[in-house]
Short mmCIF file of C-alpha atoms in Angstrom, two decimals:
data_model
loop_
_atom_site.label_atom_id
_atom_site.label_comp_id
_atom_site.label_asym_id
_atom_site.label_seq_id
_atom_site.Cartn_x
_atom_site.Cartn_y
_atom_site.Cartn_z
CA MET A 26 -3.40 3.44 -3.07
CA CYS A 27 -1.47 0.63 -4.69
CA GLY A 28 -2.39 -0.05 -8.31
CA ARG A 29 0.77 -1.69 -9.70
CA PHE A 30 3.63 -3.53 -8.05
CA THR A 31 6.57 -5.83 -8.75
CA LEU A 32 7.89 -9.20 -7.67
CA ILE A 33 11.46 -9.36 -8.91
CA ALA A 34 12.66 -12.29 -6.83
CA THR A 35 13.37 -15.98 -7.29
CA PRO A 36 11.14 -18.71 -5.86
CA ASN A 37 13.99 -19.65 -3.51
CA GLU A 38 14.14 -16.11 -2.14
CA VAL A 39 10.40 -16.15 -1.49
CA GLU A 40 10.67 -19.52 0.24
CA ASP A 41 13.54 -18.33 2.43
CA ILE A 42 11.88 -15.08 3.54
CA PHE A 43 8.36 -16.41 4.02
CA ALA A 44 9.16 -19.97 5.14
CA SER A 45 6.68 -21.31 2.62
CA ILE A 46 6.34 -24.63 0.83
CA ASP A 47 8.17 -25.31 -2.44
CA LEU A 48 7.11 -22.97 -5.23
CA GLU A 49 6.80 -23.60 -8.93
CA PRO A 50 9.30 -21.59 -11.01
CA PHE A 51 8.05 -18.14 -11.99
CA PRO A 52 9.63 -15.26 -13.92
CA PRO A 53 10.36 -11.79 -12.50
CA ARG A 54 7.30 -9.59 -12.79
CA TYR A 55 7.83 -5.87 -13.34
CA ASN A 56 4.24 -4.67 -13.82
CA ILE A 57 1.65 -6.61 -11.83
CA ALA A 58 -1.77 -5.11 -12.50
CA PRO A 59 -5.30 -5.51 -11.09
CA THR A 60 -7.21 -8.70 -12.00
CA GLN A 61 -3.94 -10.51 -12.70
CA PRO A 62 -2.78 -13.49 -10.59
CA VAL A 63 -0.70 -12.46 -7.58
CA LEU A 64 1.25 -14.58 -5.14
CA VAL A 65 0.08 -14.56 -1.52
CA VAL A 66 1.37 -16.38 1.55
CA LEU A 67 -1.01 -17.87 4.11
CA PRO A 68 -0.92 -20.51 6.85
CA ALA A 69 -0.66 -24.08 5.58
CA PRO A 70 -3.41 -26.61 6.32
CA PRO A 71 -2.99 -28.58 9.56
CA ARG A 72 -0.02 -30.96 9.40
CA GLU A 73 0.47 -34.43 10.82
CA PRO A 74 2.29 -34.40 14.17
CA GLY A 75 6.02 -34.43 13.58
CA SER A 76 5.75 -33.20 10.00
CA ASN A 77 8.75 -31.29 8.67
CA LEU A 78 6.69 -29.40 6.09
CA PRO A 79 6.59 -25.59 6.31
CA ASP A 80 3.83 -23.91 8.30
CA ARG A 81 2.98 -21.61 5.38
CA GLN A 82 1.95 -22.01 1.80
CA ALA A 83 2.05 -19.72 -1.23
CA VAL A 84 -0.83 -19.63 -3.70
CA LEU A 85 -1.90 -17.57 -6.70
CA VAL A 86 -5.07 -15.50 -6.38
CA ARG A 87 -6.82 -12.85 -8.43
CA TRP A 88 -5.89 -9.30 -7.46
CA GLY A 89 -9.25 -7.68 -6.79
CA LEU A 90 -11.22 -8.98 -3.83
CA ILE A 91 -14.72 -10.35 -4.40
CA PRO A 92 -16.74 -10.85 -1.18
CA SER A 93 -18.17 -14.32 -0.73
CA TRP A 94 -21.66 -12.84 -0.52
CA ALA A 95 -21.47 -10.98 -3.85
CA LYS A 96 -24.27 -11.91 -6.24
CA ASN A 97 -22.80 -10.40 -9.40
CA PRO A 98 -19.14 -9.31 -9.24
CA ALA A 99 -19.64 -7.31 -12.42
CA ASP A 100 -21.88 -4.94 -10.48
CA MET A 101 -19.23 -4.30 -7.82
CA PRO A 102 -16.23 -1.98 -7.94
CA LEU A 103 -12.80 -3.53 -8.42
CA MET A 104 -11.53 -3.77 -4.85
CA ILE A 105 -7.76 -4.00 -5.17
CA ASN A 106 -7.14 -2.01 -1.98
CA ALA A 107 -8.71 -1.88 1.48
CA ARG A 108 -8.28 1.20 3.68
CA ALA A 109 -6.74 0.24 7.03
CA GLU A 110 -8.73 2.94 8.83
CA THR A 111 -12.11 1.44 7.88
CA VAL A 112 -11.32 -2.23 7.21
CA LEU A 113 -13.24 -3.41 10.31
CA GLU A 114 -16.34 -1.48 9.26
CA LYS A 115 -16.66 -2.43 5.59
CA ALA A 116 -18.79 -5.48 4.88
CA ALA A 117 -16.55 -6.45 1.97
CA PHE A 118 -13.44 -6.77 4.16
CA LYS A 119 -14.31 -7.37 7.80
CA THR A 120 -14.76 -11.16 7.47
CA ALA A 121 -11.47 -11.55 5.61
CA MET A 122 -9.78 -9.35 8.21
CA ARG A 123 -10.96 -11.78 10.88
CA HIS A 124 -10.33 -15.09 9.12
CA ARG A 125 -8.12 -14.71 6.03
CA ARG A 126 -5.19 -12.34 6.51
CA VAL A 127 -2.35 -12.96 4.05
CA LEU A 128 1.06 -11.60 3.06
CA VAL A 129 1.74 -10.30 -0.45
CA PRO A 130 5.43 -10.74 -1.41
CA THR A 131 6.77 -7.76 -3.35
CA THR A 132 9.93 -5.91 -4.28
CA GLY A 133 8.29 -2.53 -4.80
CA PHE A 134 5.32 -0.67 -6.20
CA TYR A 135 4.47 2.20 -8.51
CA GLU A 136 2.78 5.45 -7.62
CA TRP A 137 1.96 8.52 -9.68
CA ARG A 138 2.49 12.16 -8.71
CA ARG A 139 -0.03 14.44 -10.33
CA ASP A 140 1.32 17.77 -11.59
CA GLY A 141 -1.55 19.64 -13.19
CA LYS A 142 -2.65 17.52 -16.14
CA THR A 143 0.46 15.32 -16.14
CA ARG A 144 1.28 12.30 -13.99
CA GLN A 145 4.86 11.30 -13.20
CA PRO A 146 5.27 7.62 -12.21
CA PHE A 147 7.70 6.56 -9.49
CA PHE A 148 9.02 3.12 -8.64
CA ILE A 149 9.00 2.88 -4.87
CA ARG A 150 11.21 0.20 -3.35
CA PRO A 151 12.93 -0.56 -0.05
CA LYS A 152 16.22 1.31 0.19
CA GLY A 153 18.86 -1.03 -1.16
CA GLY A 154 16.23 -3.34 -2.67
CA GLY A 155 15.06 -6.62 -1.19
CA LEU A 156 11.88 -8.62 -0.72
CA ILE A 157 9.14 -7.36 1.62
CA ALA A 158 5.49 -8.10 2.35
CA PHE A 159 2.33 -6.05 1.99
CA ALA A 160 -0.60 -6.76 4.29
CA GLY A 161 -3.30 -8.53 2.33
CA LEU A 162 -6.80 -9.95 2.71
CA MET A 163 -8.09 -13.01 0.90
CA GLU A 164 -11.62 -14.10 0.06
CA SER A 165 -13.03 -17.03 -1.90
CA PHE A 166 -15.96 -16.48 -4.22
CA SER A 167 -18.13 -19.27 -5.61
CA GLU A 168 -19.11 -18.62 -9.21
CA PRO A 169 -22.61 -19.53 -10.47
CA GLY A 170 -21.21 -22.56 -12.31
CA GLY A 171 -19.86 -23.99 -9.07
CA SER A 172 -16.18 -23.18 -9.51
CA GLU A 173 -14.38 -21.21 -6.81
CA ILE A 174 -12.03 -18.28 -7.29
CA ASP A 175 -9.61 -16.98 -4.67
CA THR A 176 -9.21 -13.20 -4.60
CA ALA A 177 -7.23 -10.67 -2.60
CA ALA A 178 -6.82 -6.99 -1.75
CA ILE A 179 -3.85 -5.01 -0.41
CA LEU A 180 -4.29 -2.88 2.69
CA THR A 181 -3.30 0.78 2.49
CA THR A 182 -2.67 3.51 5.03
CA SER A 183 -1.73 7.18 5.02
CA ALA A 184 1.58 7.96 3.30
CA ASN A 185 4.69 8.64 5.36
CA GLU A 186 6.79 11.81 5.03
CA THR A 187 8.82 10.41 2.14
CA LEU A 188 5.88 9.42 -0.04
CA ALA A 189 3.34 12.11 0.88
CA PRO A 190 4.61 14.51 -1.83
CA ILE A 191 3.81 11.80 -4.40
CA HIS A 192 0.52 10.39 -3.09
CA ASP A 193 -1.46 10.49 0.13
CA ARG A 194 -1.76 6.69 0.46
CA MET A 195 0.72 3.80 0.61
CA PRO A 196 0.52 0.02 1.11
CA VAL A 197 0.81 -1.39 4.62
CA VAL A 198 4.15 -3.17 5.07
CA ILE A 199 4.31 -6.09 7.48
CA LYS A 200 7.80 -6.50 8.93
CA ARG A 201 9.35 -9.97 8.97
CA GLU A 202 9.17 -10.18 12.75
CA ASP A 203 5.40 -9.60 12.54
CA PHE A 204 4.61 -12.18 9.84
CA ALA A 205 3.41 -14.81 12.31
CA ARG A 206 1.20 -12.42 14.26
CA TRP A 207 -0.45 -11.02 11.12
CA LEU A 208 -1.18 -14.49 9.72
CA ASP A 209 -2.46 -15.90 13.02
CA CYS A 210 -6.22 -15.60 12.65
CA ARG A 211 -6.88 -18.18 15.38
CA THR A 212 -5.48 -16.37 18.41
CA GLN A 213 -4.99 -12.84 17.05
CA GLU A 214 -8.28 -11.04 16.53
CA PRO A 215 -8.42 -8.03 14.19
CA ARG A 216 -8.13 -5.59 17.09
CA ASP A 217 -4.93 -7.35 18.17
CA VAL A 218 -3.14 -6.56 14.90
CA LEU A 219 -4.41 -3.04 14.24
CA ASP A 220 -1.10 -1.68 15.50
CA LEU A 221 0.57 -3.18 12.41
CA LEU A 222 -1.58 -1.11 10.04
CA LYS A 223 0.56 2.02 10.06
CA PRO A 224 3.03 3.70 7.69
CA VAL A 225 6.61 2.46 7.73
CA GLN A 226 9.34 4.81 8.91
CA PRO A 227 10.28 7.62 6.49
CA ASP A 228 13.65 6.12 5.56
CA PHE A 229 12.27 2.69 4.62
CA PHE A 230 11.45 3.43 0.96
CA GLU A 231 13.12 5.34 -1.84
CA ALA A 232 11.17 6.78 -4.78
CA ILE A 233 12.72 6.50 -8.24
CA PRO A 234 11.19 8.47 -11.13
CA VAL A 235 10.53 6.15 -14.07
CA SER A 236 9.15 6.39 -17.58
CA ASP A 237 5.44 6.40 -18.35
CA ARG A 238 5.84 3.06 -20.11
CA VAL A 239 4.60 1.52 -16.87
CA ASN A 240 1.18 3.03 -17.61
CA LYS A 241 0.62 0.28 -20.17
CA VAL A 242 -0.16 -3.14 -18.71
CA ALA A 243 1.39 -4.81 -21.77
CA LYS A 244 4.83 -3.40 -20.87
CA LEU A 245 6.63 -6.00 -18.77
CA GLY A 246 10.40 -5.53 -19.03
CA PRO A 247 13.08 -4.44 -16.55
CA ASP A 248 13.32 -1.07 -18.30
CA LEU A 249 10.16 -0.10 -16.37
CA ILE A 250 12.15 0.44 -13.17
CA GLU A 251 15.03 2.38 -14.74
CA ARG A 252 15.50 5.90 -13.44
CA VAL A 253 14.59 8.86 -15.67
CA GLU A 254 14.97 12.59 -15.19
CA ALA A 255 11.74 13.67 -13.53
CA PRO A 256 10.35 17.19 -13.88
CA ALA A 257 10.25 19.21 -10.68
CA ALA A 258 6.96 19.23 -8.86
CA VAL A 259 4.75 22.16 -9.78
CA PRO A 260 4.40 24.34 -6.64
CA LYS A 261 0.89 24.92 -5.44
CA PRO A 262 -0.33 28.51 -5.81
CA LYS A 263 -0.15 30.56 -2.64
CA VAL A 264 -3.48 31.17 -0.95
CA LEU A 265 -3.66 34.88 -0.18
CA LYS A 266 -4.96 36.11 3.14
CA LYS A 267 -7.67 38.73 3.23
CA GLY A 268 -6.24 42.07 2.11
CA GLU A 269 -2.94 40.55 0.92
CA GLU A 270 -1.76 41.34 -2.60
CA PRO A 271 -0.03 38.98 -5.03
CA ASP A 272 3.78 39.33 -4.88
CA GLN A 273 4.06 40.80 -8.34
CA LEU A 274 1.56 43.55 -7.48
CA ARG A 275 2.65 44.34 -3.93
CA LEU A 276 3.76 47.94 -3.46
CA PHE A 277 6.78 48.85 -1.29
#
């Protein structure tokens, strides 16, 4: 899954990579958490012929998708992620998958490796750093008072070889050359972009052990992504075959 991520980039960098309209200044964010505002990129409204404005726009939405048909969001689970394998089947996501695919700019995310009762956090970023995009879905929900709230979820897939020892899921990364195809909900139906919903190659990310300060949403500084000495993973106990003795009891 993806439960925390970062956006440590300038507005100009986001504009350059995503070809989006001018952005308001924003600070680097080291610990973006569910229900907080997140930046997403989507196609811009139709332009006048000959317009020089960008074809994409960037907007802030709530991280945690609320389906348009929801009667009481408080009664629904917090849907920050959507599984790529079932996204076309789930009522909460299939309409957004057809009509409102977005990109989520990011510079990395956090994942936790469970070792018994302890959990070691890792900051997972592209090797060498840089700005990338997660596959996202957006939905607008009309509140009882008449106001409208835009919400989003991040698509996840099975972890690649690099991240599998940490967690069995990872966010879907959309490569720059596939931005246009992912965002094109007019000519590209969901089945046409399913090939993009796969793990990135094993050498794309690096995992950096970090301190458990990231566990607290109130912690926001750059120290969250500093490397720490991580304990070795606890090996899983060997499952003995029928008639096999534990090593320490085996007779020779």
